[in-house]
Tab-separated table of C-alpha atoms and ligand atoms in Angstrom:
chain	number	residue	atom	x	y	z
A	597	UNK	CA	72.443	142.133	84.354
A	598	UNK	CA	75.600	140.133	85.726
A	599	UNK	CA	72.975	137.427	87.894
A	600	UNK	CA	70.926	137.094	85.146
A	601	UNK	CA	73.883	135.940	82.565
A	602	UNK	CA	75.274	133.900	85.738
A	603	UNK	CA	71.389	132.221	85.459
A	604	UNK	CA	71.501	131.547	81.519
A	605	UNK	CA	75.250	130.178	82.271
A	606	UNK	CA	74.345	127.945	84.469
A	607	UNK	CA	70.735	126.845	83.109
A	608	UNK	CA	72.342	125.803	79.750
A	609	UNK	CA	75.397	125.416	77.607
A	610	UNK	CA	75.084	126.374	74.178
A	611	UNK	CA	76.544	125.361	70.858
A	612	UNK	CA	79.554	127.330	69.895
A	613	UNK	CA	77.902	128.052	66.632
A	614	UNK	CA	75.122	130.583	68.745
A	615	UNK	CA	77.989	131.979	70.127
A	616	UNK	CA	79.926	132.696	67.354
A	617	UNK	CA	77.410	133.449	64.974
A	618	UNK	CA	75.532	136.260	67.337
A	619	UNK	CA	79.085	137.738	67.914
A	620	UNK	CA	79.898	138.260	64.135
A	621	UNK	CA	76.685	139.622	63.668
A	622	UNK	CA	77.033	142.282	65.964
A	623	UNK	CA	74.615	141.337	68.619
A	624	UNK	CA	75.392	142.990	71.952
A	625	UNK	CA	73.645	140.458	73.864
A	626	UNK	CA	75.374	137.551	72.356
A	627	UNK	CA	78.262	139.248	72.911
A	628	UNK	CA	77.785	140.280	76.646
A	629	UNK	CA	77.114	136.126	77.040
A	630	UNK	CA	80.285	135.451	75.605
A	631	UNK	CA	82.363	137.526	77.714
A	632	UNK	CA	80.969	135.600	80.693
A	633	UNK	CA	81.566	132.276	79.199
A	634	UNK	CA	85.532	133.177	78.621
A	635	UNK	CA	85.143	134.938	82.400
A	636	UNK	CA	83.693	131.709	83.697
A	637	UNK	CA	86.234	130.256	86.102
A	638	UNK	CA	84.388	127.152	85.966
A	639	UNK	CA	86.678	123.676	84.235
A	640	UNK	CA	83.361	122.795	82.496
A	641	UNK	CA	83.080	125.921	80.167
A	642	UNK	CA	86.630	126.357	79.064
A	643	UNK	CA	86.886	123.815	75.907
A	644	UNK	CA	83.432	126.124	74.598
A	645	UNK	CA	85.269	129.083	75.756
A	646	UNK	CA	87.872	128.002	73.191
A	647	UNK	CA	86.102	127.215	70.745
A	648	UNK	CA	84.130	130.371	70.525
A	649	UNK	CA	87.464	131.883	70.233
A	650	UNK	CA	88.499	130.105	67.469
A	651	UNK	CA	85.294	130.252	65.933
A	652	UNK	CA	86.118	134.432	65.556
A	653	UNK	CA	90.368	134.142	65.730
A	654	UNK	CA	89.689	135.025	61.708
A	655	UNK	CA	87.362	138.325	62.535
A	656	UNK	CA	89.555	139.842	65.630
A	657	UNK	CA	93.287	141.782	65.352
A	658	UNK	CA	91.529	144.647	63.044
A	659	UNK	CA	91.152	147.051	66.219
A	660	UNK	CA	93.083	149.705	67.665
A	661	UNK	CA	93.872	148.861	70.932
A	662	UNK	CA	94.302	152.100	73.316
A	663	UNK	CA	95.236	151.572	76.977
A	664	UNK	CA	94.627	154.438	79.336
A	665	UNK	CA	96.114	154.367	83.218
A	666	UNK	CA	96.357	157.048	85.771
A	667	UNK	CA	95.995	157.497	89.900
A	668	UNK	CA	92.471	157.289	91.420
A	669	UNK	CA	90.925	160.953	90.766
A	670	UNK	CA	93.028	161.825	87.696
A	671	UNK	CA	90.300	162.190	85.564
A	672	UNK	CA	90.238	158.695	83.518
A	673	UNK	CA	86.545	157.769	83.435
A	674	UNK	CA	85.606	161.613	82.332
A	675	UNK	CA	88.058	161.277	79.740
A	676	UNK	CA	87.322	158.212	78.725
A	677	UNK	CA	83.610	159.521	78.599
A	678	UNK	CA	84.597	162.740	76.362
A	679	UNK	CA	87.049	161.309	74.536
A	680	UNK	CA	84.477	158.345	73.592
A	681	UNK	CA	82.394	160.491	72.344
A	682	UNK	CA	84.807	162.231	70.048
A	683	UNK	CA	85.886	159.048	68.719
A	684	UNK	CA	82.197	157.313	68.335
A	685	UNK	CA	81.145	161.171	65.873
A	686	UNK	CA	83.797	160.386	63.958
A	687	UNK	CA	81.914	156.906	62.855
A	688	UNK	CA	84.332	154.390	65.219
A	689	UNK	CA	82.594	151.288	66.932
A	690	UNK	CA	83.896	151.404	70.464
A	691	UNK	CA	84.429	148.815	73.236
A	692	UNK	CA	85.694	150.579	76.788
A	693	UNK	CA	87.083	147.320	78.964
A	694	UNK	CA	87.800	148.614	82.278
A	695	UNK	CA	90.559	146.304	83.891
A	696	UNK	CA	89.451	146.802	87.934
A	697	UNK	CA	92.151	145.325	90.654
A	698	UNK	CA	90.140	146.628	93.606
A	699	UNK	CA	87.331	144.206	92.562
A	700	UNK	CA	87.096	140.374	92.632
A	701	UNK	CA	84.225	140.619	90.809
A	702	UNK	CA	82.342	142.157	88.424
A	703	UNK	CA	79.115	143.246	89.372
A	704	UNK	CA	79.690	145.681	91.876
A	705	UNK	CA	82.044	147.448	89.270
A	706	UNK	CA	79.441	147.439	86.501
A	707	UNK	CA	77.152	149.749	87.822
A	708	UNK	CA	79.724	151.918	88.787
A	709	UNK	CA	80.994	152.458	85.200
A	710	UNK	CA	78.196	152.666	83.718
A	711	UNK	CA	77.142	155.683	86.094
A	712	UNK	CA	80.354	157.015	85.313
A	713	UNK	CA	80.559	156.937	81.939
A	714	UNK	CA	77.106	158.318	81.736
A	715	UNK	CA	76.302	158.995	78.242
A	716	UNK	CA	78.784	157.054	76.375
A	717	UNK	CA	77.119	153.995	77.979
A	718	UNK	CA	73.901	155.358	76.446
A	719	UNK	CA	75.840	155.915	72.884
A	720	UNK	CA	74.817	153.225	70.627
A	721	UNK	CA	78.213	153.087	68.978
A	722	UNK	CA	80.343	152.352	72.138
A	723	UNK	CA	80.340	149.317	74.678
A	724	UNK	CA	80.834	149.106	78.348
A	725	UNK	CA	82.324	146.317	80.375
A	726	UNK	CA	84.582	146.051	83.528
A	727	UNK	CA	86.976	143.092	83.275
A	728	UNK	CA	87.675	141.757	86.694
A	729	UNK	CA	91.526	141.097	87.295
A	730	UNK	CA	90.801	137.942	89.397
A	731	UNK	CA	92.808	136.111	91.812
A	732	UNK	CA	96.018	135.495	89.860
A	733	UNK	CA	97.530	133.743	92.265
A	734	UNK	CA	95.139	131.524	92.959
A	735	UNK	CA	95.921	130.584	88.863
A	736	UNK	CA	93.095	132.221	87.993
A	737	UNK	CA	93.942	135.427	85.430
A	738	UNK	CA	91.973	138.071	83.982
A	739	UNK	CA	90.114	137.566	80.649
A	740	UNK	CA	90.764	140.887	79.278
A	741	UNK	CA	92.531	139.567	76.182
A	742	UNK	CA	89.934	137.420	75.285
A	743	UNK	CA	87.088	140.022	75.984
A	744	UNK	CA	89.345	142.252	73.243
A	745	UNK	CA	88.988	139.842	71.333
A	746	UNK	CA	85.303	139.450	70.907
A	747	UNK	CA	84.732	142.925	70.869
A	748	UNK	CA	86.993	142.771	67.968
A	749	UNK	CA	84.824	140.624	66.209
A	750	UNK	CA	81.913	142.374	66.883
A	751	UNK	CA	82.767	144.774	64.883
A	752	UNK	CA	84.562	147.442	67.615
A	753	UNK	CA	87.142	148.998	66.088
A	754	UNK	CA	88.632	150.820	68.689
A	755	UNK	CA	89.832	149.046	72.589
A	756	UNK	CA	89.950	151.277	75.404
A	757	UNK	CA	91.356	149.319	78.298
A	758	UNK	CA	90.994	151.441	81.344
A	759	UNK	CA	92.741	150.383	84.689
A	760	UNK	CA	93.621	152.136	87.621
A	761	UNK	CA	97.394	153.184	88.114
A	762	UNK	CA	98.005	151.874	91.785
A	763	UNK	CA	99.881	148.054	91.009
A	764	UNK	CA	100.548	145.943	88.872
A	765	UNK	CA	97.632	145.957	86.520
A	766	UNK	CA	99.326	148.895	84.341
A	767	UNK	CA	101.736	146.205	83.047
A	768	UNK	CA	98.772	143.930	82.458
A	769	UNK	CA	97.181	146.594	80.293
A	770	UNK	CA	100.372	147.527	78.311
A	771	UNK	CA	100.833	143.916	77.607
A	772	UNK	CA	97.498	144.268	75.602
A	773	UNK	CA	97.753	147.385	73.847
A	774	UNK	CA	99.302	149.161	70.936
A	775	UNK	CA	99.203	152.580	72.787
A	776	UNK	CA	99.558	153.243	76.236
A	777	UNK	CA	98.485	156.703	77.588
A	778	UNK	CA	99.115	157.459	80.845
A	779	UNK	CA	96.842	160.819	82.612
A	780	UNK	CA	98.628	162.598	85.369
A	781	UNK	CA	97.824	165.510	87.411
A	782	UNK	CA	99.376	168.828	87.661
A	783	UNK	CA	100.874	170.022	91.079
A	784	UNK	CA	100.417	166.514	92.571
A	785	UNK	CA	104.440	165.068	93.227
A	786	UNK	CA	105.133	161.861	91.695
A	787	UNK	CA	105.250	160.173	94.980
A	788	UNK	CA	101.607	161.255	95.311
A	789	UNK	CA	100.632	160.053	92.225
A	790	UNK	CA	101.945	156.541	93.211
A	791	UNK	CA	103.818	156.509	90.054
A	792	UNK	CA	107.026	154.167	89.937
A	793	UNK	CA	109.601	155.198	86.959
A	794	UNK	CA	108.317	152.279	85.224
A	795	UNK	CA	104.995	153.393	84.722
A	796	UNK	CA	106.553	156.718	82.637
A	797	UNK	CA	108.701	154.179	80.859
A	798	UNK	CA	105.964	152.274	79.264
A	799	UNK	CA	103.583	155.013	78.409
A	800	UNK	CA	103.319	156.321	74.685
A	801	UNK	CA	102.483	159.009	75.842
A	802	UNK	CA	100.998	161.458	79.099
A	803	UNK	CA	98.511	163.784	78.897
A	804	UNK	CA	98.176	166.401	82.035
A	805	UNK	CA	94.440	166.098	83.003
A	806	UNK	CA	92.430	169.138	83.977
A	807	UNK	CA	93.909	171.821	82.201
A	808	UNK	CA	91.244	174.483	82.878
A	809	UNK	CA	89.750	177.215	84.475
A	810	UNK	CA	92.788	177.765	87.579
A	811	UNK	CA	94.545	175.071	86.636
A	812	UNK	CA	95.791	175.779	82.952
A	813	UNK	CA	98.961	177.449	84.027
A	814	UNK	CA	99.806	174.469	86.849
A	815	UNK	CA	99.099	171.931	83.663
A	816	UNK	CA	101.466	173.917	81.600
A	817	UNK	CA	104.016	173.912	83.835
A	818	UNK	CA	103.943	170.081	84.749
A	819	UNK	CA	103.813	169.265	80.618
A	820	UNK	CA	106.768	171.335	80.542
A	821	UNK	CA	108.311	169.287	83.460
A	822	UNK	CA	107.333	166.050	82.471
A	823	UNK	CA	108.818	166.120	78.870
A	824	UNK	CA	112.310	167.326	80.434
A	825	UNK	CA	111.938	164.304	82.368
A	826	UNK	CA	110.563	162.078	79.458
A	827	UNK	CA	113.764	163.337	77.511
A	828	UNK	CA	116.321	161.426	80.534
A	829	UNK	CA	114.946	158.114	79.537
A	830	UNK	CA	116.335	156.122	77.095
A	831	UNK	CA	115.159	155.722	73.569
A	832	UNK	CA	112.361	153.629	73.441
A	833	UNK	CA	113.914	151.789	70.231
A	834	UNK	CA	111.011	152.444	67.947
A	835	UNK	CA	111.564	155.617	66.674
A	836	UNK	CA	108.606	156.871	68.415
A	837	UNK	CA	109.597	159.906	71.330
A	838	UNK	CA	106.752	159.794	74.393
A	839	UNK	CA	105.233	163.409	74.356
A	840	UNK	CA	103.334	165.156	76.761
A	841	UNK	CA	99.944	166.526	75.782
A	842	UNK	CA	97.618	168.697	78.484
A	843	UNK	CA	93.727	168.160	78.040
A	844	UNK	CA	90.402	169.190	79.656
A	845	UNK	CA	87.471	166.962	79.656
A	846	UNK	CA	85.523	169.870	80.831
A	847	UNK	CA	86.276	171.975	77.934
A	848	UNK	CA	87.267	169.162	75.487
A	849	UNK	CA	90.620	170.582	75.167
A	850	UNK	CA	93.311	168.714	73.319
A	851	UNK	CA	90.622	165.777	72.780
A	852	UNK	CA	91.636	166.008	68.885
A	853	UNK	CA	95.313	166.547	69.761
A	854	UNK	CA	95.468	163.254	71.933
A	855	UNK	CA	93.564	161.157	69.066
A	856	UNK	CA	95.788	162.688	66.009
A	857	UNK	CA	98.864	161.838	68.205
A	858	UNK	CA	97.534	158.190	68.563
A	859	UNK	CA	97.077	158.373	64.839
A	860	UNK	CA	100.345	159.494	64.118
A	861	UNK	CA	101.896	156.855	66.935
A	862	UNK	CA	99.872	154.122	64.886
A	863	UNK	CA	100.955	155.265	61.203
A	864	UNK	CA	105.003	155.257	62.204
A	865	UNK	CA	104.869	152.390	63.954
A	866	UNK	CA	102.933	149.940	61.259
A	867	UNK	CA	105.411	151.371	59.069
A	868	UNK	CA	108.607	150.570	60.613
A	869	UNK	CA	107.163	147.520	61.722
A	870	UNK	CA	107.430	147.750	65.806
A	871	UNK	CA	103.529	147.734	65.909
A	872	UNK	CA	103.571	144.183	64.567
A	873	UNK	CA	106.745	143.519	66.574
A	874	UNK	CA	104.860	144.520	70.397
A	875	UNK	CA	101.596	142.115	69.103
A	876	UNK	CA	103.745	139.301	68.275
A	877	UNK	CA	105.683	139.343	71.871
A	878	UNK	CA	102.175	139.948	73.489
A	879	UNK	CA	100.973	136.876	71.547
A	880	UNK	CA	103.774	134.819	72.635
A	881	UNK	CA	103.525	136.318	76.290
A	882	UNK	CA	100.233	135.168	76.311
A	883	UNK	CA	100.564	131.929	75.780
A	884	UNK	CA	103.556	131.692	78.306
A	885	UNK	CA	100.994	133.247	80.704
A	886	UNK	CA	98.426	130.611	80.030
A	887	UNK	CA	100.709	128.118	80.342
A	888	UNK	CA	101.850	129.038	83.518
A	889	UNK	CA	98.148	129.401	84.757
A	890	UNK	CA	97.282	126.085	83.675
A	891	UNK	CA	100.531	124.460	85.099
A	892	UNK	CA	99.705	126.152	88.373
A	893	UNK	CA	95.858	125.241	88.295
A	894	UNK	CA	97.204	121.412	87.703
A	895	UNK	CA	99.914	121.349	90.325
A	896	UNK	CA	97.664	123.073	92.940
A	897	UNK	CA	94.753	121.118	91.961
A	898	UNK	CA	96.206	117.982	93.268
A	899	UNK	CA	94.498	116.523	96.377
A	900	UNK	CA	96.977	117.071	99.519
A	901	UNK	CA	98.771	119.537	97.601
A	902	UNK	CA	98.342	122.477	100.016
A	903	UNK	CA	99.106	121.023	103.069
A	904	UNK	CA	101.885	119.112	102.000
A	905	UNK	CA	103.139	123.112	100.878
A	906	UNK	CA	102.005	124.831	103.901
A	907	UNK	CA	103.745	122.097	106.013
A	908	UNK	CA	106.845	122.413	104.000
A	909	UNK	CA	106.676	126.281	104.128
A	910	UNK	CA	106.878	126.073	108.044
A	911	UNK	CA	109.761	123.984	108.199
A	912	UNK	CA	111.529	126.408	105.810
A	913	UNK	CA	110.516	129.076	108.390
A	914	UNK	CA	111.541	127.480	111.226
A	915	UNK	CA	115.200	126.919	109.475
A	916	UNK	CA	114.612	123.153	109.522
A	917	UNK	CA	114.952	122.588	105.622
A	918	UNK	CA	116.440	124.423	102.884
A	919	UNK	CA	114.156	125.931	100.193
A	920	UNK	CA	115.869	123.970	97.487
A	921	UNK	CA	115.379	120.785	99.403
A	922	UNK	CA	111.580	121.781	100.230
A	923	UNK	CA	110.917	122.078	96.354
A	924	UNK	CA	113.086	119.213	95.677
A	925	UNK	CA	110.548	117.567	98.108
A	926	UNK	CA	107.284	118.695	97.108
A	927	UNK	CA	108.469	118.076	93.418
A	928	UNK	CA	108.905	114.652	94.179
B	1121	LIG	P1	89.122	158.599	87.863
B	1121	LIG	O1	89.073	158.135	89.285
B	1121	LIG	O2	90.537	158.676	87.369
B	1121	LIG	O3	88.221	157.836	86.947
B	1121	LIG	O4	88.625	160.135	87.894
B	1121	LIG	P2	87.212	160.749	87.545
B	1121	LIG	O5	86.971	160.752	86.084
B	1121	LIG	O6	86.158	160.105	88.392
B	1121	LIG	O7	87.419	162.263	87.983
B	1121	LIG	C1	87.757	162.642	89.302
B	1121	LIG	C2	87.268	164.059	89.566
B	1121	LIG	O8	87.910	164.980	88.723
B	1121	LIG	C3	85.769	164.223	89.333
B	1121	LIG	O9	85.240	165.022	90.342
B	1121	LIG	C4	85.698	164.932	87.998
B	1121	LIG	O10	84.567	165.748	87.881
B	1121	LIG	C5	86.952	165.765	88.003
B	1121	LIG	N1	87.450	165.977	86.629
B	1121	LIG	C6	87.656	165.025	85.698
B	1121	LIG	N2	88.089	165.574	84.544
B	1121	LIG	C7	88.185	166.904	84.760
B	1121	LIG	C8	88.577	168.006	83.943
B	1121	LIG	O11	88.954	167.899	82.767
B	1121	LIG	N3	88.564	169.249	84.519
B	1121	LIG	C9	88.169	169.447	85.795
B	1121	LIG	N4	88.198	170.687	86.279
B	1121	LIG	N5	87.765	168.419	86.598
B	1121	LIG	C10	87.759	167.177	86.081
């Protein structure tokens, strides 16, 4: 499906309007087109990009926007699957955007989501779609905030954004969301979950995966040991405490407790005003982070740029120059 929206990319450029008028009617195929045009890394397609954006800036910002991390093997795309499904019977629209570090691209992740997620990418009322990360450093970001975006005005009304707990896309993914639920394990240490303190400090909550059959007691205990250690760090400053939930996607256990807790997250917060508060500083962090991106793109875009840097970074190695001076250099 990827090579043939690579194809229609390529073979023509359309008017913003076809864009923008598929997307707020709720056409899937429109849509999926549009998420490739903002994906495009190509110079050519970015002022369309934009405008397609701006052509739906009015319809998007209505969603709830759910982020869910967790090791490899916690359970993620099962829950995501069962938990999908308890949100679409209860009448929501929803888009799953699956944030993917180990992947460059997209295609190869596609397929493997979609076989995942089985039957929720067979439910007419939810939507599928790995976002590749990219090369960042290369100045080349994700898209997943745009992708949000138009799902948003295509009528989703909820966001899963799905990554893998492992680096450093976790704070990518919390820098999207309004709720960030992080799965663990029971019986698995901390060190073999990969988890850094940090991770635990930005979740809204963690839900012990698994909680069946052999395992229920082992999931009890680690909720148990988990909120004792929730209760160590410091208030999170909007009024909202992190709890621990346990869940089963193979019994569908605590599927309703983890969505009325997101509920309840959602109500306080829009209240006291902190859910407005985290958009606005992800608004303004996104720009910074475009700006950066474009700043780098520019700089390294210049011919000679590279070897002029590599060339400097040897000297620095070799002692010969000072880093201040090889900046001051390469600068100038
Ligand atoms: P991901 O890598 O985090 O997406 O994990 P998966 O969703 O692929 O699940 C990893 C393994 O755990 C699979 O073999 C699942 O069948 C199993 N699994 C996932 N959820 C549950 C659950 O609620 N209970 C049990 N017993 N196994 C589960």
């Amino acid at each position: 499906m990827r090579g043939k929206f690579d194809c229609f990319n390529m073979r023509q450029r359309l008017s913003p309007d076809y864009y923008i008028t598929g997307i707020l009617a709720h056409d899937r195929l429109v849509l999926s087109q549009a998420i490739t045009l903002v994906e495009s890394q190509l110079a050519a397609d970015y002022p369309l990009a934009q405008a397609v954006l701006d052509g739906v800036l009015a319809h998007t910002g209505n969603s709830m926007r759910i982020g869910i991390t967790g090791v490899p093997g916690v359970g993620k795309s099962t829950f995501i699957e069962v938990f999908g499904q308890h949100l679409t019977a209860q009448g929501h629209q929803l888009a799953v955007l699956a944030l993917d570090p180990t992947s460059q691209r997209s295609g190869g992740s596609l397929l493997g989501d979609k076989t995942r997620m089985e039957n929720l990418s067979m439910n007419p009322s939810a939507y599928i779609r790995p976002s590749p990360v990219g090369n960042a450093l290369g100045g080349i970001g994700h898209r997943t905030r745009e992708t949000m975006l138009l799902c948003e005005a295509a009528g989703f009304d909820i966001i899963l954004i799905e990554t893998v707990g492992v680096g450093q896309s976790e704070t990518v993914v919390y820098e999207l969301v309004d709720f960030f639920l992080l799965l663990m394990l029971a019986g698995a240490g901390d060190e073999l979950q990969g988890m850094k303190r940090g991770i635990m400090e930005l979740a809204d909550a963690l839900a012990i995966t698994k909680a069946d059959g052999d395992n229920g007691p082992a999931a009890n205990r680690a909720q148990f040991e988990y909120q004792n250690a929730l209760h160590l760090f410091p208030p999170t400053g909007t009024g909202w405490q992190p709890p621990v939930l346990t869940c089963s996607a193979l019994t569908n256990a605590g599927m309703a407790d983890v969505w009325q807790l997101i509920q309840e997250h959602q109500k306080l917060t829009t209240q006291n005003g902190h859910r407005a508060q985290r958009r606005q500083s992800q608004q303004v962090n996104w720009f910074r982070e475009l700006l950066r991106q474009r700043l780098d793109g520019q700089f390294f875009g210049q011919p000679g740029i590279r070897n002029r840097m590599n060339d400097l970074e040897n000297r620095v190695r070799q002692g010969e120059i000072l880093p201040g001076k090889a900046v001051g250099e390469l600068l100038g």
